[in-house]
Structures are given as C-alpha cells and as structure tokens.
Short mmCIF file of C-alpha atoms in Angstrom, two decimals:
data_model
loop_
_atom_site.label_atom_id
_atom_site.label_comp_id
_atom_site.label_asym_id
_atom_site.label_seq_id
_atom_site.Cartn_x
_atom_site.Cartn_y
_atom_site.Cartn_z
CA MET A 1 2.54 -26.16 51.36
CA GLU A 2 1.32 -29.49 50.06
CA ASN A 3 -2.09 -27.99 49.42
CA GLY A 4 -0.46 -25.19 47.39
CA ILE A 5 1.46 -27.72 45.30
CA ASN A 6 -1.71 -29.78 44.71
CA ILE A 7 -3.59 -26.68 43.57
CA LEU A 8 -0.74 -25.77 41.20
CA GLN A 9 -0.74 -29.29 39.80
CA LYS A 10 -4.49 -29.15 39.30
CA ASP A 11 -4.13 -25.80 37.51
CA ASN A 12 -1.49 -27.28 35.22
CA ARG A 13 -3.73 -30.19 34.34
CA LEU A 14 -6.53 -27.79 33.54
CA GLN A 15 -4.35 -25.64 31.27
CA PRO A 16 -5.28 -27.41 27.99
CA LEU A 17 -8.97 -27.04 28.88
CA VAL A 18 -8.49 -23.37 29.80
CA ASP A 19 -6.64 -22.75 26.52
CA SER A 20 -9.36 -24.44 24.47
CA ILE A 21 -12.15 -22.48 26.15
CA SER A 22 -10.19 -19.23 25.84
CA GLU A 23 -9.70 -19.80 22.13
CA ALA A 24 -13.41 -20.51 21.68
CA ILE A 25 -14.34 -17.30 23.54
CA LEU A 26 -11.91 -15.19 21.52
CA ASN A 27 -13.15 -16.67 18.24
CA ALA A 28 -16.74 -15.99 19.28
CA ARG A 29 -15.88 -12.37 20.07
CA LYS A 30 -14.20 -11.96 16.68
CA LYS A 31 -17.22 -13.43 14.91
CA LEU A 32 -19.55 -11.21 16.94
CA ALA A 33 -17.50 -8.09 16.12
CA SER A 34 -17.44 -9.07 12.44
CA HIS A 35 -21.18 -9.69 12.47
CA ILE A 36 -21.86 -6.35 14.17
CA ASN A 37 -19.64 -4.54 11.64
CA SER A 38 -21.36 -6.25 8.71
CA THR A 39 -24.83 -5.53 10.08
CA MET A 40 -24.09 -1.85 10.79
CA THR A 41 -22.48 -1.38 7.36
CA GLU A 42 -25.50 -2.90 5.65
CA THR A 43 -27.73 -0.63 7.74
CA TYR A 44 -25.77 2.47 6.68
CA TRP A 45 -26.10 1.36 3.05
CA GLN A 46 -29.85 0.96 3.56
CA ILE A 47 -30.07 4.44 5.07
CA GLY A 48 -28.22 5.81 2.04
CA LYS A 49 -30.67 4.04 -0.23
CA TYR A 50 -33.67 5.54 1.59
CA ILE A 51 -32.16 9.03 1.35
CA VAL A 52 -31.48 8.75 -2.38
CA GLU A 53 -34.93 7.38 -3.10
CA TYR A 54 -36.60 10.06 -0.99
CA GLU A 55 -34.69 13.07 -2.32
CA GLN A 56 -34.06 12.02 -5.89
CA GLY A 57 -36.57 9.38 -6.77
CA GLY A 58 -33.74 6.87 -7.19
CA GLN A 59 -31.81 9.14 -9.57
CA ALA A 60 -28.14 9.64 -8.78
CA LYS A 61 -28.18 13.44 -9.02
CA VAL A 62 -26.47 15.33 -6.23
CA ALA A 63 -28.67 17.67 -4.23
CA TYR A 64 -26.54 18.57 -1.24
CA GLY A 65 -27.89 22.11 -1.17
CA THR A 66 -31.22 21.02 0.26
CA SER A 67 -32.00 21.08 3.95
CA THR A 68 -33.17 17.47 3.96
CA LEU A 69 -30.03 15.94 5.48
CA THR A 70 -29.68 18.65 8.11
CA GLU A 71 -33.21 18.11 9.37
CA LEU A 72 -32.90 14.33 9.08
CA SER A 73 -29.69 14.43 11.15
CA LYS A 74 -31.42 16.38 13.93
CA GLN A 75 -34.33 13.97 14.16
CA LEU A 76 -32.23 10.78 14.02
CA THR A 77 -29.76 12.14 16.58
CA ALA A 78 -32.62 13.03 18.93
CA ARG A 79 -33.99 9.50 18.61
CA PHE A 80 -30.82 7.36 18.46
CA GLY A 81 -27.96 9.54 19.70
CA ARG A 82 -24.54 9.92 18.06
CA GLY A 83 -23.59 8.57 14.65
CA PHE A 84 -26.10 10.39 12.47
CA SER A 85 -24.46 13.74 11.88
CA ARG A 86 -24.97 15.38 8.52
CA PRO A 87 -21.46 14.39 7.27
CA ASN A 88 -22.17 10.76 8.23
CA LEU A 89 -25.48 10.84 6.37
CA VAL A 90 -23.69 12.28 3.33
CA ASN A 91 -21.27 9.35 3.50
CA MET A 92 -24.12 6.83 3.79
CA ARG A 93 -25.75 8.35 0.76
CA LYS A 94 -22.52 8.24 -1.21
CA PHE A 95 -21.88 4.67 -0.06
CA TYR A 96 -25.14 3.59 -1.65
CA LEU A 97 -24.36 5.46 -4.88
CA CYS A 98 -20.82 4.03 -5.10
CA TYR A 99 -21.77 0.46 -4.20
CA PRO A 100 -25.13 -0.64 -5.62
CA ASN A 101 -24.40 -4.05 -4.05
CA CYS A 102 -23.12 -3.48 -0.53
CA GLN A 103 -22.27 -7.18 -0.02
CA THR A 104 -19.04 -6.68 -1.97
CA VAL A 105 -17.57 -4.68 0.90
CA SER A 106 -19.80 -4.94 3.97
CA ASP A 107 -18.64 -8.44 4.92
CA ASN A 108 -14.94 -7.62 4.73
CA LEU A 109 -14.30 -3.93 5.36
CA SER A 110 -15.15 -1.67 8.27
CA TRP A 111 -17.23 1.46 7.95
CA SER A 112 -14.04 3.47 8.49
CA HIS A 113 -12.47 1.75 5.44
CA ILE A 114 -15.56 2.49 3.37
CA GLY A 115 -15.49 6.12 4.49
CA GLU A 116 -12.01 6.42 2.94
CA LEU A 117 -12.83 4.44 -0.22
CA ILE A 118 -15.82 6.58 -1.19
CA LYS A 119 -13.56 9.65 -1.22
CA ALA A 120 -12.31 8.33 -4.56
CA ASP A 121 -14.80 9.53 -7.16
CA ASP A 122 -13.17 7.52 -9.95
CA GLU A 123 -14.60 4.00 -10.04
CA LEU A 124 -11.36 2.37 -11.27
CA GLU A 125 -9.33 4.07 -8.56
CA ARG A 126 -11.80 3.08 -5.85
CA SER A 127 -11.87 -0.52 -7.11
CA PHE A 128 -8.07 -0.75 -6.91
CA TYR A 129 -7.90 0.41 -3.30
CA GLU A 130 -10.77 -1.89 -2.37
CA LYS A 131 -8.96 -4.91 -3.88
CA GLU A 132 -5.70 -4.02 -2.12
CA CYS A 133 -7.47 -3.51 1.22
CA LEU A 134 -8.89 -7.01 1.00
CA ALA A 135 -5.75 -8.69 -0.36
CA GLN A 136 -3.21 -7.05 1.93
CA LYS A 137 -5.46 -6.50 4.96
CA TRP A 138 -4.69 -2.79 5.13
CA ASP A 139 -5.79 -1.00 8.25
CA VAL A 140 -7.47 2.38 7.83
CA ARG A 141 -4.23 4.29 8.44
CA THR A 142 -2.45 2.37 5.69
CA LEU A 143 -5.33 2.87 3.26
CA ARG A 144 -5.36 6.60 3.99
CA ARG A 145 -1.62 6.86 3.37
CA GLN A 146 -1.73 4.91 0.11
CA MET A 147 -4.57 7.05 -1.18
CA SER A 148 -2.87 10.30 -0.17
CA SER A 149 0.32 9.19 -1.94
CA ALA A 150 -1.73 8.37 -5.08
CA LEU A 151 -0.48 4.79 -5.27
CA TYR A 152 -3.02 3.77 -7.90
CA LEU A 153 -2.36 6.81 -10.10
CA ARG A 154 1.41 6.33 -9.87
CA LEU A 155 1.14 2.70 -10.89
CA ALA A 156 -1.50 3.27 -13.56
CA SER A 157 0.35 6.17 -15.22
CA SER A 158 3.11 3.77 -16.34
CA LYS A 159 0.74 1.21 -17.94
CA ASP A 160 -1.29 0.89 -21.11
CA LYS A 161 -5.08 0.84 -21.18
CA ASN A 162 -5.36 -2.91 -20.56
CA GLY A 163 -2.85 -2.63 -17.73
CA VAL A 164 -4.86 0.13 -16.06
CA LEU A 165 -8.09 -1.85 -16.29
CA THR A 166 -6.40 -4.99 -14.94
CA LEU A 167 -4.87 -3.01 -12.08
CA ALA A 168 -8.30 -1.67 -11.12
CA SER A 169 -10.07 -5.02 -11.34
CA GLU A 170 -7.42 -7.28 -9.78
CA GLY A 171 -5.15 -5.03 -7.71
CA ILE A 172 -1.40 -5.59 -7.72
CA THR A 173 -0.38 -8.99 -9.08
CA ILE A 174 3.17 -10.23 -8.52
CA GLN A 175 4.52 -12.76 -10.99
CA LYS A 176 7.76 -11.28 -12.32
CA PRO A 177 10.42 -8.70 -11.27
CA GLU A 178 8.67 -5.87 -13.13
CA ASP A 179 5.67 -6.34 -10.88
CA VAL A 180 7.54 -5.36 -7.70
CA VAL A 181 9.45 -2.34 -9.06
CA ARG A 182 7.77 1.04 -9.45
CA ASP A 183 8.81 3.89 -11.72
CA SER A 184 8.67 6.26 -8.78
CA TYR A 185 8.55 6.05 -4.99
CA THR A 186 7.13 8.66 -2.63
CA LEU A 187 9.20 9.13 0.52
CA GLU A 188 7.41 12.07 2.11
CA PHE A 189 7.41 10.21 5.44
CA LEU A 190 11.18 10.78 5.73
CA GLY A 191 10.52 14.45 6.48
CA ILE A 192 13.31 15.76 4.22
CA PRO A 193 12.62 19.27 2.83
CA GLU A 194 12.86 19.44 -0.95
CA ASP A 195 15.66 22.03 -0.94
CA TYR A 196 17.69 20.37 1.85
CA ARG A 197 21.13 19.11 0.79
CA PHE A 198 21.11 15.73 2.48
CA SER A 199 23.81 13.08 2.08
CA GLU A 200 23.24 9.53 0.89
CA THR A 201 24.22 8.32 4.37
CA GLU A 202 21.53 10.52 5.94
CA LEU A 203 18.98 9.31 3.38
CA GLU A 204 19.80 5.71 4.26
CA GLN A 205 19.57 6.39 8.00
CA ARG A 206 16.19 8.08 7.64
CA ILE A 207 14.90 5.09 5.69
CA ILE A 208 16.10 2.75 8.46
CA ASP A 209 14.42 5.01 11.03
CA HIS A 210 11.16 4.75 9.05
CA LEU A 211 11.64 1.19 7.84
CA GLN A 212 8.01 0.15 8.33
CA MET A 213 6.80 3.02 6.14
CA PHE A 214 9.51 2.31 3.55
CA LEU A 215 8.47 -1.35 3.35
CA MET A 216 4.87 -0.21 2.87
CA GLU A 217 5.98 2.00 0.00
CA MET A 218 8.06 -0.78 -1.55
CA GLY A 219 4.99 -3.01 -1.64
CA LYS A 220 3.88 -6.48 -0.70
CA GLY A 221 6.37 -9.28 -0.02
CA PHE A 222 9.51 -7.36 0.99
CA ALA A 223 11.48 -8.46 4.06
CA PHE A 224 14.47 -6.46 5.30
CA VAL A 225 17.81 -8.30 5.38
CA LYS A 226 20.67 -5.87 6.02
CA ARG A 227 21.98 -2.35 5.46
CA GLN A 228 25.47 -1.75 4.07
CA PHE A 229 25.77 -5.37 2.95
CA PRO A 230 29.53 -6.08 2.51
CA ILE A 231 30.73 -7.33 -0.88
CA THR A 232 34.40 -8.15 -1.43
CA VAL A 233 35.84 -8.76 -4.89
CA ASN A 234 39.62 -9.24 -5.32
CA ASN A 235 40.31 -7.58 -1.96
CA ARG A 236 38.25 -4.53 -2.91
CA HIS A 237 35.38 -3.81 -0.56
CA TYR A 238 31.95 -2.55 -1.59
CA HIS A 239 28.69 -2.11 0.29
CA CYS A 240 25.15 -2.36 -1.04
CA ASP A 241 23.04 0.22 0.77
CA LEU A 242 19.96 -1.91 1.47
CA VAL A 243 19.24 -5.59 0.91
CA PHE A 244 15.78 -7.14 1.06
CA TYR A 245 14.34 -10.55 0.29
CA HIS A 246 11.10 -10.87 -1.65
CA ARG A 247 9.02 -13.70 -0.21
CA ILE A 248 6.76 -14.10 -3.25
CA LEU A 249 9.39 -13.99 -6.00
CA LYS A 250 11.90 -15.80 -3.75
CA CYS A 251 14.85 -13.59 -4.56
CA PHE A 252 17.12 -10.93 -3.06
CA VAL A 253 16.35 -7.30 -3.88
CA LEU A 254 19.33 -4.94 -3.76
CA VAL A 255 18.75 -1.21 -3.39
CA ASP A 256 21.38 1.47 -3.90
CA LEU A 257 20.48 5.05 -2.97
CA LYS A 258 21.61 8.11 -4.95
CA ARG A 259 21.16 11.65 -3.70
CA ASP A 260 21.12 13.14 -7.19
CA ALA A 261 20.97 11.69 -10.71
CA VAL A 262 22.13 8.14 -11.46
CA GLN A 263 25.41 7.83 -13.40
CA HIS A 264 26.49 5.07 -15.79
CA GLU A 265 29.09 3.79 -13.32
CA ASP A 266 26.31 3.33 -10.73
CA ILE A 267 24.54 1.00 -13.14
CA GLY A 268 27.73 -0.99 -13.76
CA GLN A 269 28.31 -1.33 -10.03
CA MET A 270 24.76 -2.57 -9.41
CA ASN A 271 25.19 -5.12 -12.19
CA MET A 272 28.30 -6.38 -10.40
CA TYR A 273 26.32 -6.65 -7.14
CA LEU A 274 23.70 -8.76 -8.95
CA GLY A 275 26.40 -11.07 -10.26
CA TYR A 276 27.94 -11.42 -6.80
CA PHE A 277 24.62 -12.29 -5.15
CA ALA A 278 23.71 -14.75 -7.89
CA LYS A 279 27.02 -16.57 -7.42
CA GLU A 280 27.79 -16.16 -3.72
CA GLU A 281 24.59 -15.50 -1.77
CA ASN A 282 21.79 -17.29 -3.59
CA MET A 283 20.58 -20.62 -2.29
CA PRO A 284 19.80 -23.35 -4.85
CA ASP A 285 16.06 -22.54 -4.82
CA ASP A 286 16.49 -18.75 -5.00
CA ASN A 287 15.63 -16.90 -8.18
CA PRO A 288 18.03 -14.36 -9.75
CA PRO A 289 18.35 -11.18 -7.64
CA ILE A 290 16.73 -7.86 -8.52
CA GLY A 291 18.64 -4.59 -8.43
CA ILE A 292 17.02 -1.18 -7.92
CA ILE A 293 18.97 2.07 -8.12
CA LEU A 294 16.84 4.66 -6.36
CA SER A 295 17.81 8.16 -7.47
CA HIS A 296 16.34 11.61 -7.02
CA TYR A 297 16.65 12.33 -10.74
CA LYS A 298 16.70 10.05 -13.76
CA ASP A 299 18.15 10.70 -17.21
CA GLU A 300 16.05 8.32 -19.30
CA LEU A 301 18.42 8.34 -22.29
CA LEU A 302 21.50 7.69 -20.17
CA VAL A 303 19.73 4.83 -18.41
CA GLU A 304 18.64 3.34 -21.73
CA TYR A 305 22.19 3.33 -23.08
CA ALA A 306 23.86 2.28 -19.81
CA THR A 307 21.55 -0.71 -19.31
CA TYR A 308 21.78 -1.90 -22.91
CA GLY A 309 22.54 -5.60 -23.06
CA ILE A 310 22.86 -6.16 -19.30
CA SER A 311 20.64 -7.82 -16.72
CA THR A 312 16.91 -7.35 -17.27
CA ASN A 313 16.56 -7.51 -13.48
CA LEU A 314 18.27 -4.14 -13.05
CA PHE A 315 15.98 -1.14 -12.65
CA VAL A 316 16.47 2.58 -12.14
CA SER A 317 13.63 4.34 -10.31
CA LYS A 318 13.04 7.83 -8.99
CA TYR A 319 12.04 8.92 -5.51
CA GLU A 320 10.14 12.03 -4.50
CA LEU A 321 10.31 13.73 -1.12
CA TYR A 322 6.80 15.13 -1.30
CA LEU A 323 3.36 13.85 -2.25
CA PRO A 324 2.72 13.78 -6.01
CA ASN A 325 0.36 16.08 -7.87
CA LYS A 326 -2.76 13.95 -8.03
CA GLU A 327 -4.53 16.03 -10.65
CA GLU A 328 -1.65 15.79 -13.11
CA LEU A 329 -1.46 12.02 -12.59
CA ARG A 330 -5.24 11.72 -12.91
CA GLN A 331 -5.15 13.51 -16.26
CA ILE A 332 -2.43 11.14 -17.51
CA VAL A 333 -4.39 8.07 -16.44
CA GLY A 334 -7.59 9.54 -17.87
CA LYS A 335 -5.97 9.93 -21.28
CA ILE A 336 -4.74 6.34 -21.14
CA VAL A 337 -8.19 5.00 -20.28
CA ASP A 338 -9.99 7.21 -22.86
CA GLU A 339 -7.54 6.38 -25.64
CA GLU A 340 -9.39 4.89 -28.61
CA GLU A 341 -8.24 1.69 -30.24
CA LYS A 342 -6.35 2.43 -33.43
#
C-alpha cells in the first residue's frame, strides 16, 4: 500500500513536467499539420500553374473540352494514387487562375476552404469570403453555408459602390449599430415551408432549437442572453422575444419576431423596450441597446413614418425562409459596381 502511495505521489510531482511535454507535443503536431497543409496547397497551385502553361501558354482561356486533364489524371493516379482525379485537377488549375500569388491563402486556409472559395467566379465576392474565413476562422461547413445563403450579395446589395468595394477588400467591419444589422436574414435552416402558417411562438422555438445557426446568421459578436425577457412597467408585463449581448459593441440587442408584416405599434413597443433596457438593465460601461424587429414582410413607407424622430438604434429587418435568388442579387450588385461616377 505504501508503495502505491509513493508511486501516486511521484506521479503528482511529475504532473507539471508531463503537462509541459504534452503541450510541446501538441503544439508540434499543430505546426506539422499546418506545414503539411501549406506545402500541399502550394504544390496544388504549382500543378495548376503547370497545367495552364502547358495547355494555354500562360493565357487564362478555358479549354476544358480537351482530353489533356483526363489523360493527366490517369497517369498521375497510376503514379501517386488518389488525389489527382480530373475534378481535382480542374480545381488546381482554377486555383492558380484565381490566385496568382498563392501565399495569400496557402498559409492560412485548407485546400477544402480553397475548393469552396474558387467556386465564386466574381473576384470581389471571393475576396469577401476569403477575408471572413480568416477573420472569423470559419470551418468549411460554415463557409459553404454562408456562400449558399449569398451573404456577400445580401450585404453588398444594400450598399453604395464604395461600400461594396470596402466590403470585398476588408470583410465585415463592426464599429457602429448599423454594422451588425442586416436588411434581410435567411432562416432556411429552420425548415419552415414558405406556405406554412406558423405562429410567432413556433418561430421563436425553432430559432432556439437552431440557436447556433441563428447566431451564425446574425453575425460576429452576438451572445445569447435570454428568451422571453420579462419587462414590467406600471404593473403591466411585457416580454421581449430574444435578447442578445454584442461583445464588440458592448450593448444589448433586443429582437422581436413578427410572423407577418410589422405594424406601427410594434415599433412603439420596441422603442419602449430600448428605453427600459437603457434605464434598468444597462451597466455603467454598456452602450445604448439596439432593437431589431424581425418581420416576414416590411412596408418601407410605414416603417419610415413610424420610426420618424425616435431612436436611431431601432431597426426593422426582413427574414426569408428560403435561400435567396443569387442571380437577382448578383445583377443588383453588378449594377452598383458598374455605376459610373456622375
């Protein structure tokens, strides 16, 4: 028994050493994995470069109809095994054409990320998703979802030309309330059919059931606080559907859900919620709260009149239950970018 206790004591004394060595080993593995990823990505870029130079003499003209890649795939697969299928070679070729300098992405993004990014033919759109991948450390699944929901096009369609170019070159910057509120939100992950007559309670419950996806759609910096947050004024009881806290702007964000179109009384009620939080819930170092009424439909004229002269931190946004029409959004953004200076 004494020997067992002595061994245990020795193990305990060794624990700091074991922890230090373990951390060193794990860090080495991470560095090795990162180095392998970077090396393989650079190799794929080099392969793409060789293919372009061989088939096109360095000219970026597409020639997918030739049999070159099919034959090349057979020979490389016979020599090196898996990983050199024709679709992969097509991606390597496109990688080179999209990124003349592979160092901008090879050191930070996996080949799987790059495979998604090069699906975006528009350079501004691709640049936006690249910047967001790096800034927010998106995994491949998140990147795929944001691209399928046309996040860039939705954000860009509500900006002017300079705003679109800034969005593409810098990604999403958060400095003021307007930066965290979108004109429209895509909630296809809730699985609600477009013609289904759901209640606001059911909408709220589905959001709670898919909270991680909802936070992703809301954007960077949101932390969930509470659903049905109780507010009592002169013995009358109200409840704000969803309350979040924004870590970057350091303020509460109140969300009220509407099944149909927003009404003027909804706007007045949200303004009261903002006043209550500013007076009763804010800590001394908190900034003024933000209010978002999320409705299925939005009467722009009614909203303009109903919000006249009240808090600039109150927003009315729309939500969609299906993925947006990318081509329509792309045309809108294209017109904004191509617009000539007057």
